[in-house]
Coordinates of C-alpha atoms in Angstrom, one line a residue:
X227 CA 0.0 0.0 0.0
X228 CA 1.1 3.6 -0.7
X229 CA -0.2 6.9 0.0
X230 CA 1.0 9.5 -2.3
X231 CA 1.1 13.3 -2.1
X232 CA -1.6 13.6 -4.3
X233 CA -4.2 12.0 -1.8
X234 CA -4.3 8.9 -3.4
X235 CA -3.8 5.1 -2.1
X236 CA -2.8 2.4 -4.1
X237 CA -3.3 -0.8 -2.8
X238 CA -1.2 -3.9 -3.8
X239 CA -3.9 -6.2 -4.9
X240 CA -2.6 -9.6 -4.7
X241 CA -5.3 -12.0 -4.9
X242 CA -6.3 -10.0 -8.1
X243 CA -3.0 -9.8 -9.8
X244 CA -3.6 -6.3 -10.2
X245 CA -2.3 -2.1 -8.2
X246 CA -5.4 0.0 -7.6
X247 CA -5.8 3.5 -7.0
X248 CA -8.5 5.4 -4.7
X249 CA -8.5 8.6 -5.6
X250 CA -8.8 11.4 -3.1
X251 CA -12.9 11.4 -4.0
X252 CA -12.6 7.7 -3.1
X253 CA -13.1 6.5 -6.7
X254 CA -11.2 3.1 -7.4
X255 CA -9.7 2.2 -10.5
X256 CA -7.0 -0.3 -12.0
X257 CA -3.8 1.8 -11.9
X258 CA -1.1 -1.2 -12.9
X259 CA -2.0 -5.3 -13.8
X260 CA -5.2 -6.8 -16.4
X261 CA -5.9 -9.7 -13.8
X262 CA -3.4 -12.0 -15.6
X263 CA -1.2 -14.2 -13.3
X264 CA 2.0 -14.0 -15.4
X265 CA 5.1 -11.5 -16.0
X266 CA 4.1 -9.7 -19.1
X267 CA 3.5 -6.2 -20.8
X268 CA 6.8 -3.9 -20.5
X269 CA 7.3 -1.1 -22.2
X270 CA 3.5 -1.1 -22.8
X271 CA 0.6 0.8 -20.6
X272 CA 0.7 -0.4 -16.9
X273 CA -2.8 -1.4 -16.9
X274 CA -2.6 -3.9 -19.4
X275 CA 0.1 -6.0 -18.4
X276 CA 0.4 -9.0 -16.1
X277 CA 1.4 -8.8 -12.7
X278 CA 1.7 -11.7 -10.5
X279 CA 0.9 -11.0 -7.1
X280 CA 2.2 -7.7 -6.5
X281 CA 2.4 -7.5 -2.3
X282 CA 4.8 -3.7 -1.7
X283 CA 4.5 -0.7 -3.5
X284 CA 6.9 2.9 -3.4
X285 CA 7.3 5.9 -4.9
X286 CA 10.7 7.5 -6.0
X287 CA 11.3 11.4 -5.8
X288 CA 10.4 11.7 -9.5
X289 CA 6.9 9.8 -9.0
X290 CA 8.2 6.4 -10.8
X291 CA 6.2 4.1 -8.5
X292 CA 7.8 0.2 -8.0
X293 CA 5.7 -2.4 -7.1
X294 CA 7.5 -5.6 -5.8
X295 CA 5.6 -9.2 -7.0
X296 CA 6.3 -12.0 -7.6
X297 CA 9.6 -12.9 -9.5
X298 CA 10.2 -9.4 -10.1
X299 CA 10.1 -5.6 -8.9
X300 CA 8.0 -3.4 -11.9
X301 CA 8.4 0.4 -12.5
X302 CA 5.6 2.5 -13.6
X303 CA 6.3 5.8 -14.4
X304 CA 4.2 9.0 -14.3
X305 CA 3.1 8.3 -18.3
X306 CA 1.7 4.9 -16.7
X307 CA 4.6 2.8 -18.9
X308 CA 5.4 -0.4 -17.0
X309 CA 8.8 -2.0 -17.4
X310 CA 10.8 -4.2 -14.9
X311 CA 13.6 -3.3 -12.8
X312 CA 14.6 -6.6 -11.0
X313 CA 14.0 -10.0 -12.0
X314 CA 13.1 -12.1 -14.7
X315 CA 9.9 -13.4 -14.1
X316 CA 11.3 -16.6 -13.1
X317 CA 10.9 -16.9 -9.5
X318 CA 14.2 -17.6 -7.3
X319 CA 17.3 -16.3 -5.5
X320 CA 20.4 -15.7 -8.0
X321 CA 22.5 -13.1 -10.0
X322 CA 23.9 -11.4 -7.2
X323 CA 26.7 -8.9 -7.8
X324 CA 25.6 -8.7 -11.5
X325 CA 23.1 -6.7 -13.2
X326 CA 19.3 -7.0 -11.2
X327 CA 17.4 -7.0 -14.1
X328 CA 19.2 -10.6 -14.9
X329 CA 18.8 -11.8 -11.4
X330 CA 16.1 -13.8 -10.0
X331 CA 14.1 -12.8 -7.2
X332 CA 11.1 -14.7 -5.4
X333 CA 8.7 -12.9 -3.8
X334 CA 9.1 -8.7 -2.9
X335 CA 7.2 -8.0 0.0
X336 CA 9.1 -4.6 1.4
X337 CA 11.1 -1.7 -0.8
X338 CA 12.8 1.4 0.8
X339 CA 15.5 4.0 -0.7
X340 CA 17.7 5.5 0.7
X341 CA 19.1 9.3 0.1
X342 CA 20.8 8.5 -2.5
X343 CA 18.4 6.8 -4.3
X344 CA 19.8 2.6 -3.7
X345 CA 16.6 0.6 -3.6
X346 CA 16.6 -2.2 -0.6
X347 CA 14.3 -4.8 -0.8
X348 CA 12.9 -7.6 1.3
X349 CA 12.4 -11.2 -0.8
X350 CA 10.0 -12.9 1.8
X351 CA 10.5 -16.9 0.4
X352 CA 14.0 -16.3 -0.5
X353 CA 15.0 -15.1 3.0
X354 CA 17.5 -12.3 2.7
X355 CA 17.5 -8.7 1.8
X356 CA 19.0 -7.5 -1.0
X357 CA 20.0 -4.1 -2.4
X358 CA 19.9 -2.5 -6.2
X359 CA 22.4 0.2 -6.7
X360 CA 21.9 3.3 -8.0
X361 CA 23.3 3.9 -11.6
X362 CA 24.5 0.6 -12.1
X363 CA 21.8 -1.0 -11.4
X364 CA 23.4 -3.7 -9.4
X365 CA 21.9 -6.4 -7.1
X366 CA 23.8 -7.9 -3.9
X367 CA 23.0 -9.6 -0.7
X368 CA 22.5 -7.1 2.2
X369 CA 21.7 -9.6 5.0
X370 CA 20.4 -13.0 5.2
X371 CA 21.6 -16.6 4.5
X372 CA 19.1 -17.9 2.2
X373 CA 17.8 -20.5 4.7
X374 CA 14.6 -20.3 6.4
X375 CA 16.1 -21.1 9.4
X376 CA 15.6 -19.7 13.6
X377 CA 17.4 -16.6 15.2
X378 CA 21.0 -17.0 15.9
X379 CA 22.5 -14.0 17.3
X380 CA 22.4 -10.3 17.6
X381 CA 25.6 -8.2 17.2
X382 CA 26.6 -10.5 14.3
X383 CA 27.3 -10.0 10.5
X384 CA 24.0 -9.2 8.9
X385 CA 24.6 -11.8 5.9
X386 CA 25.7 -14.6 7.9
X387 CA 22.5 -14.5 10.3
X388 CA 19.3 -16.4 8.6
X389 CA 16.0 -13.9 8.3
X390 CA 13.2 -15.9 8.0
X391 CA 10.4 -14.5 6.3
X392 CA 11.4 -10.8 6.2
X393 CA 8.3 -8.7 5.3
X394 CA 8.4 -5.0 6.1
X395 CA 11.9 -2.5 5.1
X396 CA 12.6 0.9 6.7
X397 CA 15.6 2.7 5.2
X398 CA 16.7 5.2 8.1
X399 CA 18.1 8.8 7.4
X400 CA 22.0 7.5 8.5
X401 CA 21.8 4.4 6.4
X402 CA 20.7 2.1 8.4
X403 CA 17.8 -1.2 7.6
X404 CA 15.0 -1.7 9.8
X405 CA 13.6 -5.3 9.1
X406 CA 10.3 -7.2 10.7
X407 CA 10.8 -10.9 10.5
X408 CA 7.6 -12.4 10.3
X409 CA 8.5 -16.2 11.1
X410 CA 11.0 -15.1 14.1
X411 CA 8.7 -12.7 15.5
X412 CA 11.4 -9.9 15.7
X413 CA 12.7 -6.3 14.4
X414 CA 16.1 -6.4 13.5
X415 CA 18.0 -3.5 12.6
X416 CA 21.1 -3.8 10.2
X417 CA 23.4 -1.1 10.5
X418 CA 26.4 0.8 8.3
X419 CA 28.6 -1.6 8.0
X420 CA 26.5 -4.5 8.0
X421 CA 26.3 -6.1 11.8
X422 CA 22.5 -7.2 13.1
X423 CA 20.7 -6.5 16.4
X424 CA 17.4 -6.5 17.6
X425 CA 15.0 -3.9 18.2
X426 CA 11.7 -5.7 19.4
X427 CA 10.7 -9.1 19.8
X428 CA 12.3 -11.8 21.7
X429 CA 11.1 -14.4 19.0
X430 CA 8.0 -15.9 21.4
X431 CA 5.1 -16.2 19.3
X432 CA 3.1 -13.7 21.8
X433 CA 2.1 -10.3 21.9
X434 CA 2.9 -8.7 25.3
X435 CA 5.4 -6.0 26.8
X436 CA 3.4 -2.5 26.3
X437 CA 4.7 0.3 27.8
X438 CA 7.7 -1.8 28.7
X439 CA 11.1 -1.5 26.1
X440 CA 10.5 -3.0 22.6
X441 CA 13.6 -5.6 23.6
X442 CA 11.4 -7.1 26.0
X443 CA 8.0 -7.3 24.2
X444 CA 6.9 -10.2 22.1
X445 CA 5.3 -9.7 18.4
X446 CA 3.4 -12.6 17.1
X447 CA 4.2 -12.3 13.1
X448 CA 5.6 -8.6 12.7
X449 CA 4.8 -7.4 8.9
X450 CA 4.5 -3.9 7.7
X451 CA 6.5 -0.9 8.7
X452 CA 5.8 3.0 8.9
X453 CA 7.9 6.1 10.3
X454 CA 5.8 7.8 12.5
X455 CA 7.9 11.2 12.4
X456 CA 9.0 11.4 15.5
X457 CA 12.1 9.2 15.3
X458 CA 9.8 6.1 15.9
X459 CA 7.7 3.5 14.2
X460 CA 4.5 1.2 13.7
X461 CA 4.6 -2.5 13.2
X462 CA 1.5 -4.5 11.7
X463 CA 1.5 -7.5 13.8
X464 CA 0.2 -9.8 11.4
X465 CA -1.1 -12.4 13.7
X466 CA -1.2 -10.6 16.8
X467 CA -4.0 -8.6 14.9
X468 CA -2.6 -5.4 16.7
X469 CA -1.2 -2.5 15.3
X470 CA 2.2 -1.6 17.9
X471 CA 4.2 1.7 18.2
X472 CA 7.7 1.7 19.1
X473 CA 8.5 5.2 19.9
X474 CA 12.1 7.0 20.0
X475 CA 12.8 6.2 23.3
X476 CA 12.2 2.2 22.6
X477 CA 8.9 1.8 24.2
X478 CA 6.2 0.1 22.7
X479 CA 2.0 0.4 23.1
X480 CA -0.4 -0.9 21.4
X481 CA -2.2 2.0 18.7
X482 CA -5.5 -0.1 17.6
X483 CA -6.2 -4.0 18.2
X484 CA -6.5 -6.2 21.2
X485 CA -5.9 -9.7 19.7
X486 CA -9.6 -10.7 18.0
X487 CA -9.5 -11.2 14.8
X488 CA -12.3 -8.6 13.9
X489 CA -12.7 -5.7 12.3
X490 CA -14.8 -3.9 14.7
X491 CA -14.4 0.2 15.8
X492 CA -14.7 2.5 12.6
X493 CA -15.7 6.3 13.3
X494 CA -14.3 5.7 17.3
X495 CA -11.0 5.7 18.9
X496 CA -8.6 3.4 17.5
X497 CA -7.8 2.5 21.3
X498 CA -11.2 0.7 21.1
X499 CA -11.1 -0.8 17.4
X500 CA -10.1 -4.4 16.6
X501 CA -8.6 -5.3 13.3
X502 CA -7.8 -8.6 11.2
X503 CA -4.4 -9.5 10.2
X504 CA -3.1 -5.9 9.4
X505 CA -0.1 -6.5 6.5
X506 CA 0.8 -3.0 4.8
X507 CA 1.3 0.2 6.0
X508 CA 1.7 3.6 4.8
X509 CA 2.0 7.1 6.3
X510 CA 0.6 9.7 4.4
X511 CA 2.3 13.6 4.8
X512 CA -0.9 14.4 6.8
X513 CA -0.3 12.1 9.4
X514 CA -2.7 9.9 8.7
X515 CA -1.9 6.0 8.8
X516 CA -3.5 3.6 6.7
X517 CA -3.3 0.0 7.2
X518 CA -3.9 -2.9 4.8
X519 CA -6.2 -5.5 6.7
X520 CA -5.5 -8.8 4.9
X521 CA -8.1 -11.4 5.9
X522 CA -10.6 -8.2 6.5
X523 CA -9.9 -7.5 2.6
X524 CA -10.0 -3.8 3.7
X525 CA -8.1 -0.5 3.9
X526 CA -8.6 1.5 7.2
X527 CA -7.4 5.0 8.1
X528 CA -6.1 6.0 11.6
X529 CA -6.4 9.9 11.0
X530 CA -3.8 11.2 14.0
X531 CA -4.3 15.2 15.2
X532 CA -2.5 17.2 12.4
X533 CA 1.4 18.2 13.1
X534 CA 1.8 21.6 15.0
X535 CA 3.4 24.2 12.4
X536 CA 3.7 27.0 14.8
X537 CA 6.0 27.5 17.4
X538 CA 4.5 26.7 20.9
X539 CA 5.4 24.9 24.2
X540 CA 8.4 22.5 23.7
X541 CA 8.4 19.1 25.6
X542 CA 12.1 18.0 26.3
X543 CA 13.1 14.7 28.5
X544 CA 16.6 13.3 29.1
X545 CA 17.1 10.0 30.5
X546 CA 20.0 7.1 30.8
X547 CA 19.2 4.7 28.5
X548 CA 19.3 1.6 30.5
X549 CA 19.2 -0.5 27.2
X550 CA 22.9 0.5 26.4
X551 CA 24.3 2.0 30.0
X552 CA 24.0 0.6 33.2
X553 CA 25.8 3.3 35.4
X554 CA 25.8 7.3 34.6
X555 CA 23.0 10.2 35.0
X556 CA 21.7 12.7 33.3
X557 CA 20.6 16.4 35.6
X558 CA 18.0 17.4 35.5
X559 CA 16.5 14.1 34.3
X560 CA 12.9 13.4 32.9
X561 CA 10.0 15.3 31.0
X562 CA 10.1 19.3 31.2
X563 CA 8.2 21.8 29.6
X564 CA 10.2 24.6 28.0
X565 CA 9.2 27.6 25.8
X566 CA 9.9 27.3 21.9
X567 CA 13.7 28.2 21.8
X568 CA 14.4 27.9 25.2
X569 CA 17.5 26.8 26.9
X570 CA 18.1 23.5 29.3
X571 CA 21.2 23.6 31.2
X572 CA 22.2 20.0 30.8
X573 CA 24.9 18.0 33.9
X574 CA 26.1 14.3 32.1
X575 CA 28.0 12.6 34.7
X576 CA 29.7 9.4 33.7
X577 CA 31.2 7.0 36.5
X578 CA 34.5 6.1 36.2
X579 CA 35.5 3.2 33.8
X580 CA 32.7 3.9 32.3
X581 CA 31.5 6.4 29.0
X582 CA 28.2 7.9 28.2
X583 CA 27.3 9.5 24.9
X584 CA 25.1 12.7 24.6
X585 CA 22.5 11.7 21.8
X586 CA 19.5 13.3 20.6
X587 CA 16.6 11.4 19.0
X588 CA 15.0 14.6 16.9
X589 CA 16.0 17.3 15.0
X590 CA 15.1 20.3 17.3
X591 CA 18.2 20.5 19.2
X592 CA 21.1 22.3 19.1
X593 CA 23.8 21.9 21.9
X594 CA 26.4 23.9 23.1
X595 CA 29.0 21.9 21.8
X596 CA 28.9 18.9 19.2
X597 CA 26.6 15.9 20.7
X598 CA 29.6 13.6 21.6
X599 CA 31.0 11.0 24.5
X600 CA 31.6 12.2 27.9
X601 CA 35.4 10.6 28.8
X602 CA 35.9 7.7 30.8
X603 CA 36.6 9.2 34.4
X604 CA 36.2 12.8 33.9
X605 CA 32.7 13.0 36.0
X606 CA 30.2 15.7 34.9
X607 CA 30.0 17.7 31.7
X608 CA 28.2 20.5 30.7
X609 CA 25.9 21.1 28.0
X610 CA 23.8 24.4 27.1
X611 CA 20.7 22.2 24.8
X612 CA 18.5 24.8 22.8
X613 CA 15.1 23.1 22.5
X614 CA 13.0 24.2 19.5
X615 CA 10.6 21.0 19.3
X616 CA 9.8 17.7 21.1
X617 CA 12.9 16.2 22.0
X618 CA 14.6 13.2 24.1

């Protein structure tokens, strides 16, 4: 699913081998795929070619949208010509290193780019993420051994650690992968570099821990991904039928579902709604959430309170995170209300033989000196933080 900056949705139509578009009226029509359940049509109109189960959709900067299917990832430009970008039709897991188009794929179920335009993708039966560069058009292995096998271990080298069943792909601003892992019931996080770790999930097939750190929670079936622009996330939990935030600082809540699978709630709180299977998920640049409902066949809306644009009130809270430092503090500590521009004197004292590192998760803050480690042993530093937004 995609919402676009015109208004419009399209929805990956698997079942029906076919994209559709809902236009901002809420008229529905066939924007890519003629029902057929083969790989044919390129370089003709998108609407009459074959498209066999297309599952993820995005849209590049130039509004060439992709849709990832089955044996191959399509392009569709903004004349509505189809033609394909990765694979050959023939479903499988090969080519790496040489040119995608010649490669095989299986079956796309997540795309994101990243700033400079390299297209990451998730191939859910082949088991691995994969990359396309930019101008060469070259496909490699990002992470992932092919197999289909359990969790291993975090901290390791992303393409020696098996992903099985990766479904939803963010691409974060410094590069890094955020992965949900369907059949291990985790969020992984590849970073720069290429090492793995976890960011939710401890692989029981559950669906607890809210309001508690994302580590500790359990996700039964994690499947589509969405920013939430605030430096955290949603995750559909496919099989948990919830919808779960993980927020900046690492916590996790529940947003709409309580684990029936029924659609139930519309025109009330999304607190009190219940929803079936949720798969895709897309944030439009109002806010607004929409979520694929697979065994509901339906596309729901969470509309959220629009984004403040003027300056008002910020809300800033410092903390230790416990998740990466055991000993050190932060003065003062916790949530504070400060006016828009306004300046928190902040003390980071860090115990000796051990290091704490001054990190902000938005872009509203501007410190004294460049955000960097306090030394081992030096006690307290000093750091003047101007606050022009919400910040931790």
């Amino acid at each position: 699913m995609l919402a676009r900056a015109d208004g419009s949705v399209l929805i990956a139509d698997r079942t029906n081998n076919r994209v559709r578009k809902v236009d901002v009226g809420g008229v529905i029509t066939t924007f890519a795929g003629n029902g057929g359940s083969s790989f044919a049509g390129d370089t003709g109109p998108a609407s009459a070619a074959q498209i066999l189960e297309p599952a993820s959709l995005i849209e590049d900067a130039a509004g060439n949208v992709y849709i990832g299917s089955r044996g191959a990832i399509r392009k569709v430009n903004p004349a509505g010509i189809i033609t394909t970008i990765a694979g050959t039709g023939t479903r499988g897991n090969t080519g790496d290193t040489g040119p995608a188009t010649a490669a095989q794929v299986n079956w796309v179920m997540g795309m994101g780019f990243d700033s400079a335009g390299n297209l990451f993708f998730t191939d859910y039966d082949s088991h691995v993420v994969r990359k396309i560069a930019v101008g060469t058009g070259v496909i490699t292995r990002i992470a992932g051994t092919g197999a289909a096998a359990a969790f291993v271990a975090d901290n390791v080298a992303a393409l020696g650690e098996p992903l099985d069943e990766p479904t939803g792909i963010l691409v974060q601003a410094d590069g890094s992968l955020i992965v949900a892992v369907a059949a291990q019931n985790r969020v992984r996080k590849i970073i720069p570099g290429g090492n793995i770790t976890t960011l939710a999930g401890t692989g029981a097939n559950t669906s607890t821990g809210d309001n508690n750190p994302a580590t500790a929670a359990t996700l039964r079936s994690p499947w589509g991904l969405a920013a939430d622009g605030a430096g955290g996330y949603f995750v559909a939990e496919f099989n948990g039928h919830r919808l779960r935030k993980i927020a900046a600082s690492g916590i996790i809540t529940t947003v709409i579902g309580n684990g029936t699978n029924t659609n139930t709630g519309d025109t009330g709180p999304a607190s009190a709604a219940t929803i079936m299977n949720p798969a895709g998920l897309s944030r439009a640049s109002s806010g607004h959430l929409f979520i694929a409902s697979y065994s509901g066949s339906t596309i729901r809306k969470i509309a959220f309170a629009p984004l403040v644009t003027t300056p008002g009130p910020s809300v800033f809270n410092a903390y230790v995170n416990t998740t990466t430092a055991s000993l050190g503090s932060v003065s003062p500590a916790g949530e504070q209300t400060v006016a828009f521009g306004g300046v928190v004197t902040m003390t980071v004292t860090a115990n000796p033989r051990h290091v704490l590192r001054v990190a902000s998760n938005c872009d509203y803050v501007q410190t004294s000196r460049p955000i960097a480690l306090v030394p081992i042993g030096t006690g307290a530093s000093t750091y003047n933080v101007t606050v022009n937004g919400p910040c931790q």
